[in-house]
PDB file of C-alpha atoms in Angstrom:
ATOM      1  CA  MET A   7     -38.366  21.239 -45.871  1.00  0.00           C
ATOM      2  CA  THR A   8     -40.131  23.622 -43.103  1.00  0.00           C
ATOM      3  CA  VAL A   9     -41.844  26.785 -42.745  1.00  0.00           C
ATOM      4  CA  SER A  10     -39.314  27.884 -40.194  1.00  0.00           C
ATOM      5  CA  ARG A  11     -36.406  26.537 -42.214  1.00  0.00           C
ATOM      6  CA  LEU A  12     -36.638  28.461 -45.489  1.00  0.00           C
ATOM      7  CA  ALA A  13     -37.835  31.231 -43.214  1.00  0.00           C
ATOM      8  CA  ARG A  14     -34.104  31.355 -41.890  1.00  0.00           C
ATOM      9  CA  VAL A  15     -33.169  31.682 -45.424  1.00  0.00           C
ATOM     10  CA  LEU A  16     -35.531  35.366 -45.474  1.00  0.00           C
ATOM     11  CA  ARG A  17     -34.157  36.268 -42.366  1.00  0.00           C
ATOM     12  CA  ARG A  18     -30.550  36.442 -43.718  1.00  0.00           C
ATOM     13  CA  ARG A  19     -30.698  37.089 -46.946  1.00  0.00           C
ATOM     14  CA  ALA A  20     -34.380  39.740 -46.443  1.00  0.00           C
ATOM     15  CA  ALA A  21     -35.572  40.125 -45.680  1.00  0.00           C
ATOM     16  CA  ALA A  22     -36.141  36.626 -46.803  1.00  0.00           C
ATOM     17  CA  GLY A  23     -36.475  29.756 -45.808  1.00  0.00           C
ATOM     18  CA  ILE A  24     -32.627  24.346 -38.840  1.00  0.00           C
ATOM     19  CA  PRO A  25     -34.437  22.812 -36.022  1.00  0.00           C
ATOM     20  CA  VAL A  26     -37.991  24.649 -36.425  1.00  0.00           C
ATOM     21  CA  LEU A  27     -37.640  25.651 -33.034  1.00  0.00           C
ATOM     22  CA  CYS A  28     -34.925  26.178 -29.657  1.00  0.00           C
ATOM     23  CA  ALA A  29     -35.232  28.777 -27.395  1.00  0.00           C
ATOM     24  CA  VAL A  30     -38.627  29.539 -28.404  1.00  0.00           C
ATOM     25  CA  ALA A  31     -39.716  25.991 -27.779  1.00  0.00           C
ATOM     26  CA  VAL A  32     -38.410  26.107 -24.438  1.00  0.00           C
ATOM     27  CA  LEU A  33     -39.835  29.110 -23.931  1.00  0.00           C
ATOM     28  CA  ALA A  34     -43.592  27.141 -24.735  1.00  0.00           C
ATOM     29  CA  ALA A  35     -42.795  23.496 -22.999  1.00  0.00           C
ATOM     30  CA  CYS A  36     -42.243  26.073 -19.503  1.00  0.00           C
ATOM     31  CA  GLN A  37     -44.968  28.549 -19.595  1.00  0.00           C
ATOM     32  CA  ASN A  38     -48.015  26.638 -18.975  1.00  0.00           C
ATOM     33  CA  GLU A  39     -50.120  29.584 -18.142  1.00  0.00           C
ATOM     34  CA  PRO A  40     -51.137  33.029 -20.899  1.00  0.00           C
ATOM     35  CA  ALA A  41     -48.730  35.557 -19.748  1.00  0.00           C
ATOM     36  CA  PRO A  42     -50.232  38.811 -18.052  1.00  0.00           C
ATOM     37  CA  PRO A  43     -51.043  41.558 -19.325  1.00  0.00           C
ATOM     38  CA  PRO A  44     -47.338  43.281 -20.075  1.00  0.00           C
ATOM     39  CA  GLU A  45     -46.717  46.568 -18.819  1.00  0.00           C
ATOM     40  CA  PRO A  46     -46.504  49.868 -20.734  1.00  0.00           C
ATOM     41  CA  GLU A  47     -42.965  50.967 -21.747  1.00  0.00           C
ATOM     42  CA  ALA A  48     -40.577  52.327 -19.121  1.00  0.00           C
ATOM     43  CA  SER A  49     -39.375  54.684 -21.886  1.00  0.00           C
ATOM     44  CA  PHE A  50     -39.545  54.898 -25.601  1.00  0.00           C
ATOM     45  CA  ASP A  51     -36.800  56.999 -27.180  1.00  0.00           C
ATOM     46  CA  GLU A  52     -38.405  57.886 -30.042  1.00  0.00           C
ATOM     47  CA  ALA A  53     -35.307  59.242 -31.922  1.00  0.00           C
ATOM     48  CA  ALA A  54     -33.225  56.842 -31.402  1.00  0.00           C
ATOM     49  CA  TRP A  55     -35.929  54.207 -33.077  1.00  0.00           C
ATOM     50  CA  ARG A  56     -36.723  55.499 -35.737  1.00  0.00           C
ATOM     51  CA  GLU A  57     -32.949  55.657 -36.459  1.00  0.00           C
ATOM     52  CA  GLU A  58     -33.210  52.490 -35.893  1.00  0.00           C
ATOM     53  CA  VAL A  59     -35.953  51.621 -38.789  1.00  0.00           C
ATOM     54  CA  GLU A  60     -33.736  53.548 -41.061  1.00  0.00           C
ATOM     55  CA  ALA A  61     -30.965  51.880 -40.039  1.00  0.00           C
ATOM     56  CA  TRP A  62     -32.624  48.382 -40.368  1.00  0.00           C
ATOM     57  CA  HIS A  63     -34.883  49.291 -44.889  1.00  0.00           C
ATOM     58  CA  ALA A  64     -31.112  50.037 -45.983  1.00  0.00           C
ATOM     59  CA  GLU A  65     -29.877  47.057 -44.931  1.00  0.00           C
ATOM     60  CA  ARG A  66     -32.351  45.486 -45.959  1.00  0.00           C
ATOM     61  CA  ILE A  67     -32.012  46.599 -49.889  1.00  0.00           C
ATOM     62  CA  GLU A  68     -28.369  46.582 -49.264  1.00  0.00           C
ATOM     63  CA  ARG A  69     -29.235  42.585 -48.664  1.00  0.00           C
ATOM     64  CA  LEU A  70     -31.741  42.155 -51.667  1.00  0.00           C
ATOM     65  CA  ARG A  71     -29.026  44.554 -54.502  1.00  0.00           C
ATOM     66  CA  SER A  72     -26.269  41.014 -53.294  1.00  0.00           C
ATOM     67  CA  GLU A  73     -24.524  39.179 -56.028  1.00  0.00           C
ATOM     68  CA  ASP A  74     -26.930  36.895 -54.435  1.00  0.00           C
ATOM     69  CA  GLY A  75     -29.886  38.510 -53.369  1.00  0.00           C
ATOM     70  CA  TRP A  76     -33.554  37.781 -53.676  1.00  0.00           C
ATOM     71  CA  LEU A  77     -33.524  40.138 -56.969  1.00  0.00           C
ATOM     72  CA  SER A  78     -30.657  37.473 -58.322  1.00  0.00           C
ATOM     73  CA  LEU A  79     -32.671  35.216 -58.791  1.00  0.00           C
ATOM     74  CA  VAL A  80     -33.940  33.359 -62.350  1.00  0.00           C
ATOM     75  CA  GLY A  81     -34.802  30.201 -62.286  1.00  0.00           C
ATOM     76  CA  LEU A  82     -36.725  27.380 -60.197  1.00  0.00           C
ATOM     77  CA  HIS A  83     -36.330  23.892 -61.724  1.00  0.00           C
ATOM     78  CA  TRP A  84     -38.491  20.952 -60.145  1.00  0.00           C
ATOM     79  CA  LEU A  85     -36.418  17.060 -60.395  1.00  0.00           C
ATOM     80  CA  PRO A  86     -37.859  14.098 -61.576  1.00  0.00           C
ATOM     81  CA  GLU A  87     -36.110  11.178 -60.403  1.00  0.00           C
ATOM     82  CA  GLY A  88     -33.500  10.189 -62.355  1.00  0.00           C
ATOM     83  CA  ASP A  89     -31.118  12.259 -64.878  1.00  0.00           C
ATOM     84  CA  SER A  90     -31.576  16.271 -65.552  1.00  0.00           C
ATOM     85  CA  ARG A  91     -29.166  17.253 -67.843  1.00  0.00           C
ATOM     86  CA  LEU A  92     -28.020  21.357 -67.343  1.00  0.00           C
ATOM     87  CA  GLY A  93     -26.530  23.706 -69.007  1.00  0.00           C
ATOM     88  CA  SER A  94     -27.926  27.726 -71.476  1.00  0.00           C
ATOM     89  CA  GLU A  95     -28.355  24.978 -74.711  1.00  0.00           C
ATOM     90  CA  PRO A  96     -32.192  25.036 -75.130  1.00  0.00           C
ATOM     91  CA  MET A  97     -32.332  21.329 -75.413  1.00  0.00           C
ATOM     92  CA  ALA A  98     -30.934  20.895 -71.818  1.00  0.00           C
ATOM     93  CA  ASP A  99     -33.864  19.426 -69.290  1.00  0.00           C
ATOM     94  CA  VAL A 100     -32.475  22.171 -66.786  1.00  0.00           C
ATOM     95  CA  VAL A 101     -32.240  24.828 -69.223  1.00  0.00           C
ATOM     96  CA  LEU A 102     -29.696  27.849 -67.818  1.00  0.00           C
ATOM     97  CA  PRO A 103     -29.177  31.359 -68.613  1.00  0.00           C
ATOM     98  CA  PRO A 104     -27.316  32.348 -71.607  1.00  0.00           C
ATOM     99  CA  SER A 105     -24.011  32.994 -70.084  1.00  0.00           C
ATOM    100  CA  ALA A 106     -23.791  29.129 -68.634  1.00  0.00           C
ATOM    101  CA  PRO A 107     -21.567  26.764 -70.634  1.00  0.00           C
ATOM    102  CA  ALA A 108     -23.943  24.701 -73.155  1.00  0.00           C
ATOM    103  CA  THR A 109     -23.730  21.765 -71.407  1.00  0.00           C
ATOM    104  CA  VAL A 110     -22.757  21.927 -67.644  1.00  0.00           C
ATOM    105  CA  GLY A 111     -23.726  18.578 -66.747  1.00  0.00           C
ATOM    106  CA  THR A 112     -25.948  16.117 -65.374  1.00  0.00           C
ATOM    107  CA  LEU A 113     -27.594  16.692 -62.597  1.00  0.00           C
ATOM    108  CA  THR A 114     -28.848  12.991 -60.656  1.00  0.00           C
ATOM    109  CA  ARG A 115     -31.744  12.856 -57.935  1.00  0.00           C
ATOM    110  CA  GLN A 116     -32.631   9.831 -56.641  1.00  0.00           C
ATOM    111  CA  GLY A 117     -35.200  10.606 -53.849  1.00  0.00           C
ATOM    112  CA  GLN A 118     -34.597  13.475 -51.773  1.00  0.00           C
ATOM    113  CA  THR A 119     -30.680  12.993 -52.956  1.00  0.00           C
ATOM    114  CA  VAL A 120     -28.809  15.875 -55.689  1.00  0.00           C
ATOM    115  CA  SER A 121     -25.800  14.833 -57.409  1.00  0.00           C
ATOM    116  CA  LEU A 122     -23.875  16.448 -59.874  1.00  0.00           C
ATOM    117  CA  ASP A 123     -21.464  15.558 -62.858  1.00  0.00           C
ATOM    118  CA  LEU A 124     -19.737  17.992 -64.366  1.00  0.00           C
ATOM    119  CA  ALA A 125     -19.279  18.367 -68.188  1.00  0.00           C
ATOM    120  CA  PRO A 126     -15.419  18.380 -69.268  1.00  0.00           C
ATOM    121  CA  GLY A 127     -14.068  21.685 -69.536  1.00  0.00           C
ATOM    122  CA  VAL A 128     -16.095  22.766 -66.682  1.00  0.00           C
ATOM    123  CA  GLU A 129     -15.137  24.837 -63.872  1.00  0.00           C
ATOM    124  CA  ALA A 130     -17.188  25.261 -60.836  1.00  0.00           C
ATOM    125  CA  THR A 131     -16.233  26.356 -57.335  1.00  0.00           C
ATOM    126  CA  ALA A 132     -18.603  26.165 -53.633  1.00  0.00           C
ATOM    127  CA  GLY A 133     -17.992  28.160 -50.501  1.00  0.00           C
ATOM    128  CA  GLY A 134     -14.514  29.253 -52.736  1.00  0.00           C
ATOM    129  CA  GLU A 135     -13.371  26.336 -53.136  1.00  0.00           C
ATOM    130  CA  PRO A 136     -13.182  24.006 -56.017  1.00  0.00           C
ATOM    131  CA  LEU A 137     -15.891  21.672 -56.984  1.00  0.00           C
ATOM    132  CA  PRO A 138     -15.554  18.201 -58.970  1.00  0.00           C
ATOM    133  CA  GLY A 139     -18.934  17.238 -58.670  1.00  0.00           C
ATOM    134  CA  GLY A 140     -20.911  14.826 -56.595  1.00  0.00           C
ATOM    135  CA  PRO A 141     -23.805  15.425 -53.832  1.00  0.00           C
ATOM    136  CA  LEU A 142     -25.597  18.404 -53.507  1.00  0.00           C
ATOM    137  CA  ALA A 143     -26.491  19.539 -50.097  1.00  0.00           C
ATOM    138  CA  SER A 144     -29.804  20.467 -50.032  1.00  0.00           C
ATOM    139  CA  ASP A 145     -30.812  23.673 -47.645  1.00  0.00           C
ATOM    140  CA  ALA A 146     -33.548  21.244 -45.399  1.00  0.00           C
ATOM    141  CA  GLY A 147     -30.041  20.610 -43.484  1.00  0.00           C
ATOM    142  CA  ASP A 148     -29.048  22.722 -40.936  1.00  0.00           C
ATOM    143  CA  ALA A 149     -25.827  23.218 -42.614  1.00  0.00           C
ATOM    144  CA  GLY A 150     -27.240  24.791 -45.507  1.00  0.00           C
ATOM    145  CA  PRO A 151     -26.883  24.100 -49.367  1.00  0.00           C
ATOM    146  CA  THR A 152     -24.617  23.453 -51.280  1.00  0.00           C
ATOM    147  CA  VAL A 153     -23.929  27.109 -53.890  1.00  0.00           C
ATOM    148  CA  VAL A 154     -22.430  25.874 -56.936  1.00  0.00           C
ATOM    149  CA  GLN A 155     -21.040  28.330 -58.728  1.00  0.00           C
ATOM    150  CA  ILE A 156     -20.077  28.499 -62.149  1.00  0.00           C
ATOM    151  CA  ASP A 157     -18.920  32.613 -63.923  1.00  0.00           C
ATOM    152  CA  GLY A 158     -22.012  34.236 -62.463  1.00  0.00           C
ATOM    153  CA  LEU A 159     -24.336  32.285 -61.807  1.00  0.00           C
ATOM    154  CA  ARG A 160     -25.233  30.229 -58.480  1.00  0.00           C
ATOM    155  CA  LEU A 161     -27.564  26.955 -57.680  1.00  0.00           C
ATOM    156  CA  GLN A 162     -28.473  25.290 -55.415  1.00  0.00           C
ATOM    157  CA  VAL A 163     -31.410  22.511 -54.273  1.00  0.00           C
ATOM    158  CA  LEU A 164     -33.926  23.112 -52.829  1.00  0.00           C
ATOM    159  CA  ASP A 165     -35.983  20.591 -50.732  1.00  0.00           C
ATOM    160  CA  ARG A 166     -39.947  21.072 -50.562  1.00  0.00           C
ATOM    161  CA  ASP A 167     -41.144  18.798 -48.479  1.00  0.00           C
ATOM    162  CA  GLY A 168     -39.511  16.249 -50.526  1.00  0.00           C
ATOM    163  CA  ARG A 169     -40.467  18.501 -54.027  1.00  0.00           C
ATOM    164  CA  MET A 170     -36.395  18.363 -55.241  1.00  0.00           C
ATOM    165  CA  ALA A 171     -36.405  22.223 -57.311  1.00  0.00           C
ATOM    166  CA  LEU A 172     -32.865  23.492 -58.256  1.00  0.00           C
ATOM    167  CA  ARG A 173     -32.748  27.467 -57.857  1.00  0.00           C
ATOM    168  CA  VAL A 174     -30.969  29.529 -60.198  1.00  0.00           C
ATOM    169  CA  LYS A 175     -29.539  33.193 -59.007  1.00  0.00           C
ATOM    170  CA  ASP A 176     -27.214  35.270 -62.091  1.00  0.00           C
ATOM    171  CA  ALA A 177     -25.954  38.761 -60.621  1.00  0.00           C
ATOM    172  CA  ALA A 178     -26.319  39.639 -64.014  1.00  0.00           C
ATOM    173  CA  SER A 179     -30.434  39.782 -64.133  1.00  0.00           C
ATOM    174  CA  PRO A 180     -31.899  42.635 -64.799  1.00  0.00           C
ATOM    175  CA  THR A 181     -33.866  42.604 -61.977  1.00  0.00           C
ATOM    176  CA  ARG A 182     -30.818  43.194 -59.833  1.00  0.00           C
ATOM    177  CA  GLN A 183     -29.397  46.220 -61.889  1.00  0.00           C
ATOM    178  CA  GLU A 184     -31.865  48.157 -62.644  1.00  0.00           C
ATOM    179  CA  PHE A 185     -33.405  48.035 -58.542  1.00  0.00           C
ATOM    180  CA  THR A 186     -33.877  51.512 -57.132  1.00  0.00           C
ATOM    181  CA  GLY A 187     -36.026  50.538 -54.463  1.00  0.00           C
ATOM    182  CA  ILE A 188     -38.871  50.127 -52.607  1.00  0.00           C
ATOM    183  CA  GLU A 189     -41.433  52.474 -51.409  1.00  0.00           C
ATOM    184  CA  ARG A 190     -43.110  52.124 -47.722  1.00  0.00           C
ATOM    185  CA  TYR A 191     -45.503  53.985 -45.821  1.00  0.00           C
ATOM    186  CA  PRO A 192     -43.930  56.786 -43.543  1.00  0.00           C
ATOM    187  CA  VAL A 193     -42.056  55.336 -40.141  1.00  0.00           C
ATOM    188  CA  ASP A 194     -45.086  56.612 -37.917  1.00  0.00           C
ATOM    189  CA  PRO A 195     -44.713  54.718 -33.851  1.00  0.00           C
ATOM    190  CA  ALA A 196     -48.626  54.150 -33.556  1.00  0.00           C
ATOM    191  CA  TRP A 197     -47.218  51.591 -35.696  1.00  0.00           C
ATOM    192  CA  ARG A 198     -45.053  50.105 -33.199  1.00  0.00           C
ATOM    193  CA  VAL A 199     -47.331  47.770 -30.928  1.00  0.00           C
ATOM    194  CA  VAL A 200     -46.545  45.415 -27.588  1.00  0.00           C
ATOM    195  CA  GLY A 201     -48.451  42.627 -27.356  1.00  0.00           C
ATOM    196  CA  ARG A 202     -47.461  39.705 -25.662  1.00  0.00           C
ATOM    197  CA  LEU A 203     -46.645  36.242 -25.961  1.00  0.00           C
ATOM    198  CA  GLU A 204     -48.830  33.789 -25.006  1.00  0.00           C
ATOM    199  CA  PRO A 205     -47.340  30.149 -24.548  1.00  0.00           C
ATOM    200  CA  TYR A 206     -48.981  26.776 -26.079  1.00  0.00           C
ATOM    201  CA  GLU A 207     -48.632  24.054 -23.553  1.00  0.00           C
ATOM    202  CA  THR A 208     -47.299  21.919 -26.412  1.00  0.00           C
ATOM    203  CA  PRO A 209     -46.013  24.139 -29.404  1.00  0.00           C
ATOM    204  CA  LYS A 210     -48.598  24.014 -32.403  1.00  0.00           C
ATOM    205  CA  GLN A 211     -47.279  22.130 -35.881  1.00  0.00           C
ATOM    206  CA  ILE A 212     -48.999  23.551 -38.348  1.00  0.00           C
ATOM    207  CA  GLU A 213     -49.180  23.891 -42.594  1.00  0.00           C
ATOM    208  CA  VAL A 214     -48.630  26.768 -44.635  1.00  0.00           C
ATOM    209  CA  ASP A 215     -49.809  27.212 -47.828  1.00  0.00           C
ATOM    210  CA  ASP A 216     -46.688  28.304 -50.088  1.00  0.00           C
ATOM    211  CA  VAL A 217     -47.223  30.265 -54.084  1.00  0.00           C
ATOM    212  CA  THR A 218     -46.026  26.682 -55.672  1.00  0.00           C
ATOM    213  CA  GLY A 219     -49.081  25.055 -54.376  1.00  0.00           C
ATOM    214  CA  GLY A 220     -47.196  22.465 -51.546  1.00  0.00           C
ATOM    215  CA  LYS A 221     -47.197  22.538 -48.119  1.00  0.00           C
ATOM    216  CA  GLN A 222     -44.865  23.278 -45.648  1.00  0.00           C
ATOM    217  CA  GLN A 223     -44.686  22.281 -41.589  1.00  0.00           C
ATOM    218  CA  GLY A 224     -44.088  25.063 -39.035  1.00  0.00           C
ATOM    219  CA  THR A 225     -44.172  25.003 -35.218  1.00  0.00           C
ATOM    220  CA  VAL A 226     -45.513  27.205 -33.963  1.00  0.00           C
ATOM    221  CA  PRO A 227     -44.940  28.217 -29.819  1.00  0.00           C
ATOM    222  CA  GLY A 228     -47.820  31.074 -29.476  1.00  0.00           C
ATOM    223  CA  ALA A 229     -50.249  33.089 -30.083  1.00  0.00           C
ATOM    224  CA  LEU A 230     -49.246  36.439 -30.411  1.00  0.00           C
ATOM    225  CA  VAL A 231     -51.527  38.830 -29.083  1.00  0.00           C
ATOM    226  CA  VAL A 232     -52.160  42.042 -29.981  1.00  0.00           C
ATOM    227  CA  GLU A 233     -54.518  45.615 -29.846  1.00  0.00           C
ATOM    228  CA  LEU A 234     -55.175  47.122 -33.515  1.00  0.00           C
ATOM    229  CA  GLY A 235     -57.773  49.094 -34.213  1.00  0.00           C
ATOM    230  CA  GLY A 236     -59.714  48.761 -30.834  1.00  0.00           C
ATOM    231  CA  GLU A 237     -60.257  45.136 -31.090  1.00  0.00           C
ATOM    232  CA  THR A 238     -57.684  42.283 -29.888  1.00  0.00           C
ATOM    233  CA  HIS A 239     -56.231  39.994 -32.024  1.00  0.00           C
ATOM    234  CA  ARG A 240     -54.388  36.170 -31.762  1.00  0.00           C
ATOM    235  CA  LEU A 241     -51.861  35.705 -34.485  1.00  0.00           C
ATOM    236  CA  GLU A 242     -49.295  32.643 -34.684  1.00  0.00           C
ATOM    237  CA  PRO A 243     -46.089  32.756 -35.102  1.00  0.00           C
ATOM    238  CA  LEU A 244     -43.979  30.725 -36.242  1.00  0.00           C
ATOM    239  CA  GLY A 245     -40.242  30.090 -33.890  1.00  0.00           C
ATOM    240  CA  GLU A 246     -36.994  31.044 -35.362  1.00  0.00           C
ATOM    241  CA  GLY A 247     -34.574  29.829 -33.437  1.00  0.00           C
ATOM    242  CA  ASP A 248     -33.749  33.464 -31.522  1.00  0.00           C
ATOM    243  CA  ALA A 249     -37.233  35.030 -32.934  1.00  0.00           C
ATOM    244  CA  LEU A 250     -40.719  35.512 -34.029  1.00  0.00           C
ATOM    245  CA  PHE A 251     -42.014  34.867 -37.387  1.00  0.00           C
ATOM    246  CA  LEU A 252     -44.907  36.233 -38.399  1.00  0.00           C
ATOM    247  CA  ILE A 253     -46.518  35.478 -42.153  1.00  0.00           C
ATOM    248  CA  PHE A 254     -49.413  37.884 -41.735  1.00  0.00           C
ATOM    249  CA  ALA A 255     -52.390  39.924 -44.454  1.00  0.00           C
ATOM    250  CA  ASP A 256     -54.112  42.413 -43.497  1.00  0.00           C
ATOM    251  CA  GLU A 257     -56.907  44.625 -45.716  1.00  0.00           C
ATOM    252  CA  THR A 258     -53.952  46.686 -47.686  1.00  0.00           C
ATOM    253  CA  ASN A 259     -52.825  43.503 -49.143  1.00  0.00           C
ATOM    254  CA  GLY A 260     -53.818  43.925 -53.472  1.00  0.00           C
ATOM    255  CA  ASP A 261     -54.346  48.279 -52.423  1.00  0.00           C
ATOM    256  CA  GLY A 262     -51.382  49.285 -51.672  1.00  0.00           C
ATOM    257  CA  THR A 263     -49.460  46.309 -50.746  1.00  0.00           C
ATOM    258  CA  TYR A 264     -48.795  42.878 -51.596  1.00  0.00           C
ATOM    259  CA  GLY A 265     -51.721  40.897 -52.286  1.00  0.00           C
ATOM    260  CA  ALA A 266     -49.973  37.878 -50.792  1.00  0.00           C
ATOM    261  CA  GLY A 267     -49.328  39.228 -47.575  1.00  0.00           C
ATOM    262  CA  ARG A 268     -45.987  40.674 -45.567  1.00  0.00           C
ATOM    263  CA  TYR A 269     -43.265  38.622 -43.615  1.00  0.00           C
ATOM    264  CA  LEU A 270     -42.663  40.525 -40.508  1.00  0.00           C
ATOM    265  CA  TYR A 271     -39.818  39.857 -37.695  1.00  0.00           C
ATOM    266  CA  THR A 272     -40.054  40.074 -33.834  1.00  0.00           C
ATOM    267  CA  GLU A 273     -37.285  39.409 -31.118  1.00  0.00           C
ATOM    268  CA  LEU A 274     -38.775  36.707 -28.246  1.00  0.00           C
ATOM    269  CA  PRO A 275     -40.827  38.080 -25.449  1.00  0.00           C
ATOM    270  CA  GLY A 276     -39.262  39.039 -21.608  1.00  0.00           C
ATOM    271  CA  PRO A 277     -39.845  37.093 -18.846  1.00  0.00           C
ATOM    272  CA  ASP A 278     -42.657  38.848 -18.905  1.00  0.00           C
ATOM    273  CA  GLY A 279     -44.380  37.904 -22.033  1.00  0.00           C
ATOM    274  CA  ARG A 280     -44.063  41.258 -24.154  1.00  0.00           C
ATOM    275  CA  VAL A 281     -43.103  41.507 -27.810  1.00  0.00           C
ATOM    276  CA  VAL A 282     -42.769  43.982 -29.381  1.00  0.00           C
ATOM    277  CA  VAL A 283     -44.665  43.799 -32.565  1.00  0.00           C
ATOM    278  CA  ASP A 284     -43.469  46.896 -34.608  1.00  0.00           C
ATOM    279  CA  PHE A 285     -45.612  47.141 -38.611  1.00  0.00           C
ATOM    280  CA  ASN A 286     -42.694  49.639 -39.407  1.00  0.00           C
ATOM    281  CA  ARG A 287     -39.974  46.843 -40.269  1.00  0.00           C
ATOM    282  CA  ALA A 288     -43.438  44.314 -42.426  1.00  0.00           C
ATOM    283  CA  TYR A 289     -41.154  43.557 -45.945  1.00  0.00           C
ATOM    284  CA  ASN A 290     -42.543  41.494 -48.993  1.00  0.00           C
ATOM    285  CA  PRO A 291     -42.116  37.980 -49.335  1.00  0.00           C
ATOM    286  CA  PRO A 292     -39.610  37.882 -52.262  1.00  0.00           C
ATOM    287  CA  CYS A 293     -42.519  36.871 -54.746  1.00  0.00           C
ATOM    288  CA  ALA A 294     -43.373  40.112 -54.757  1.00  0.00           C
ATOM    289  CA  PHE A 295     -39.753  40.697 -57.156  1.00  0.00           C
ATOM    290  CA  THR A 296     -39.231  36.882 -58.925  1.00  0.00           C
ATOM    291  CA  PRO A 297     -41.965  33.968 -60.007  1.00  0.00           C
ATOM    292  CA  TYR A 298     -39.278  31.289 -59.424  1.00  0.00           C
ATOM    293  CA  ALA A 299     -39.782  32.015 -55.747  1.00  0.00           C
ATOM    294  CA  THR A 300     -41.612  29.833 -52.769  1.00  0.00           C
ATOM    295  CA  CYS A 301     -42.794  31.794 -50.977  1.00  0.00           C
ATOM    296  CA  PRO A 302     -45.295  30.370 -47.676  1.00  0.00           C
ATOM    297  CA  LEU A 303     -48.802  32.514 -47.679  1.00  0.00           C
ATOM    298  CA  PRO A 304     -50.220  33.918 -44.713  1.00  0.00           C
ATOM    299  CA  PRO A 305     -53.137  31.135 -42.939  1.00  0.00           C
ATOM    300  CA  PRO A 306     -55.876  32.090 -42.421  1.00  0.00           C
ATOM    301  CA  GLN A 307     -55.174  32.947 -38.778  1.00  0.00           C
ATOM    302  CA  ASN A 308     -53.081  35.845 -39.259  1.00  0.00           C
ATOM    303  CA  ARG A 309     -55.646  37.761 -41.516  1.00  0.00           C
ATOM    304  CA  LEU A 310     -55.948  41.441 -39.879  1.00  0.00           C
ATOM    305  CA  PRO A 311     -59.058  42.684 -40.480  1.00  0.00           C
ATOM    306  CA  VAL A 312     -57.349  46.140 -40.096  1.00  0.00           C
ATOM    307  CA  ALA A 313     -55.304  48.005 -43.272  1.00  0.00           C
ATOM    308  CA  VAL A 314     -52.150  48.175 -41.125  1.00  0.00           C
ATOM    309  CA  THR A 315     -50.575  51.315 -43.286  1.00  0.00           C
ATOM    310  CA  ALA A 316     -46.942  49.998 -42.159  1.00  0.00           C
ATOM    311  CA  GLY A 317     -44.388  48.372 -43.641  1.00  0.00           C
ATOM    312  CA  GLU A 318     -42.619  48.563 -47.106  1.00  0.00           C
ATOM    313  CA  LYS A 319     -45.555  49.093 -50.537  1.00  0.00           C
ATOM    314  CA  ASP A 320     -46.729  45.976 -53.064  1.00  0.00           C
ATOM    315  CA  TYR A 321     -43.460  46.244 -55.503  1.00  0.00           C
ATOM    316  CA  HIS A 322     -43.617  48.106 -58.910  1.00  0.00           C
ATOM    317  CA  GLY A 323     -39.877  48.310 -60.447  1.00  0.00           C
ATOM    318  CA  PRO A 324     -38.443  45.468 -62.857  1.00  0.00           C
ATOM    319  CA  GLY A 325     -38.823  41.863 -62.254  1.00  0.00           C
ATOM    320  CA  ALA A 326     -42.050  42.561 -60.303  1.00  0.00           C
ATOM    321  CA  HIS A 327     -44.532  39.870 -58.943  1.00  0.00           C
ATOM    322  CA  PRO A 328     -47.756  40.457 -59.002  1.00  0.00           C
ATOM    323  CA  ALA A 329     -48.786  38.053 -56.483  1.00  0.00           C
ATOM    324  CA  GLY A 330     -51.149  35.480 -57.511  1.00  0.00           C
ATOM    325  CA  THR A 331     -49.897  34.328 -60.711  1.00  0.00           C
ATOM    326  CA  ARG A 332     -47.617  31.621 -61.851  1.00  0.00           C
ATOM    327  CA  GLU A 333     -45.119  31.551 -65.170  1.00  0.00           C
TER     328      GLU A 333
END
């Protein structure tokens, strides 16, 4: 699975990961010359902008609190080739939360194909319809994964560059039930920066490390040029359909913000190449809340030598997972 595909998942649910690149690829392919510096914005309604930022944050919190949000993530099980017994009993190969039946069935992996054979008497659904078992789509496909529901549990297959895993979410997760919110820096228009995208003649393919020790593939349409702290910085966002996805680090990481960096989406640039980069919308990756996420990490070129005192602060609530540690 590519970073960009994972990013789409994060964007739906987070934020919060399909074709890696759509409109951005067209933009990059059609523009061989660097975009000129953007003109100043004709107008900026600060009051309306503040309302937009607050509404965005409220939606972000609501997605986290949802039954299948990142706060419900309770398990990540890497699947070997062959059969894996699935259930809540301690001797199962994949041990599920106590709310699951003692024996749910068997997962069978053959390469990048995973099938489920349910035990007698176990009822499951997918998409609101009864699921008798059979092949399960992973999150690598454009249509997304098969989400298997058994009572309050949700199971889905992940594909991380050929490594297959079962993700488990539990609506009764204490992290979800006890969540009280995320601290933020004060909303500040100084961190709403107008930058520009300088498209590469050919979109650049990169590998991004993730918290599991693996590598994920991504496509960079061009350099995102921003002015911060009186200096010019060139960042590399990933093309994500109708947006740019920035995985970045800065000097606040580990001292106010999450140690492994933060995420940020921007809209695609206009004809003049201008991009509004609003760091007030910088948010924590899912691995801030759980050890069971597969978050991509900031590449070296996206490590800013400035303190970005905007957006979400480090999370210290129930289920908080310090950066740099794995269970």
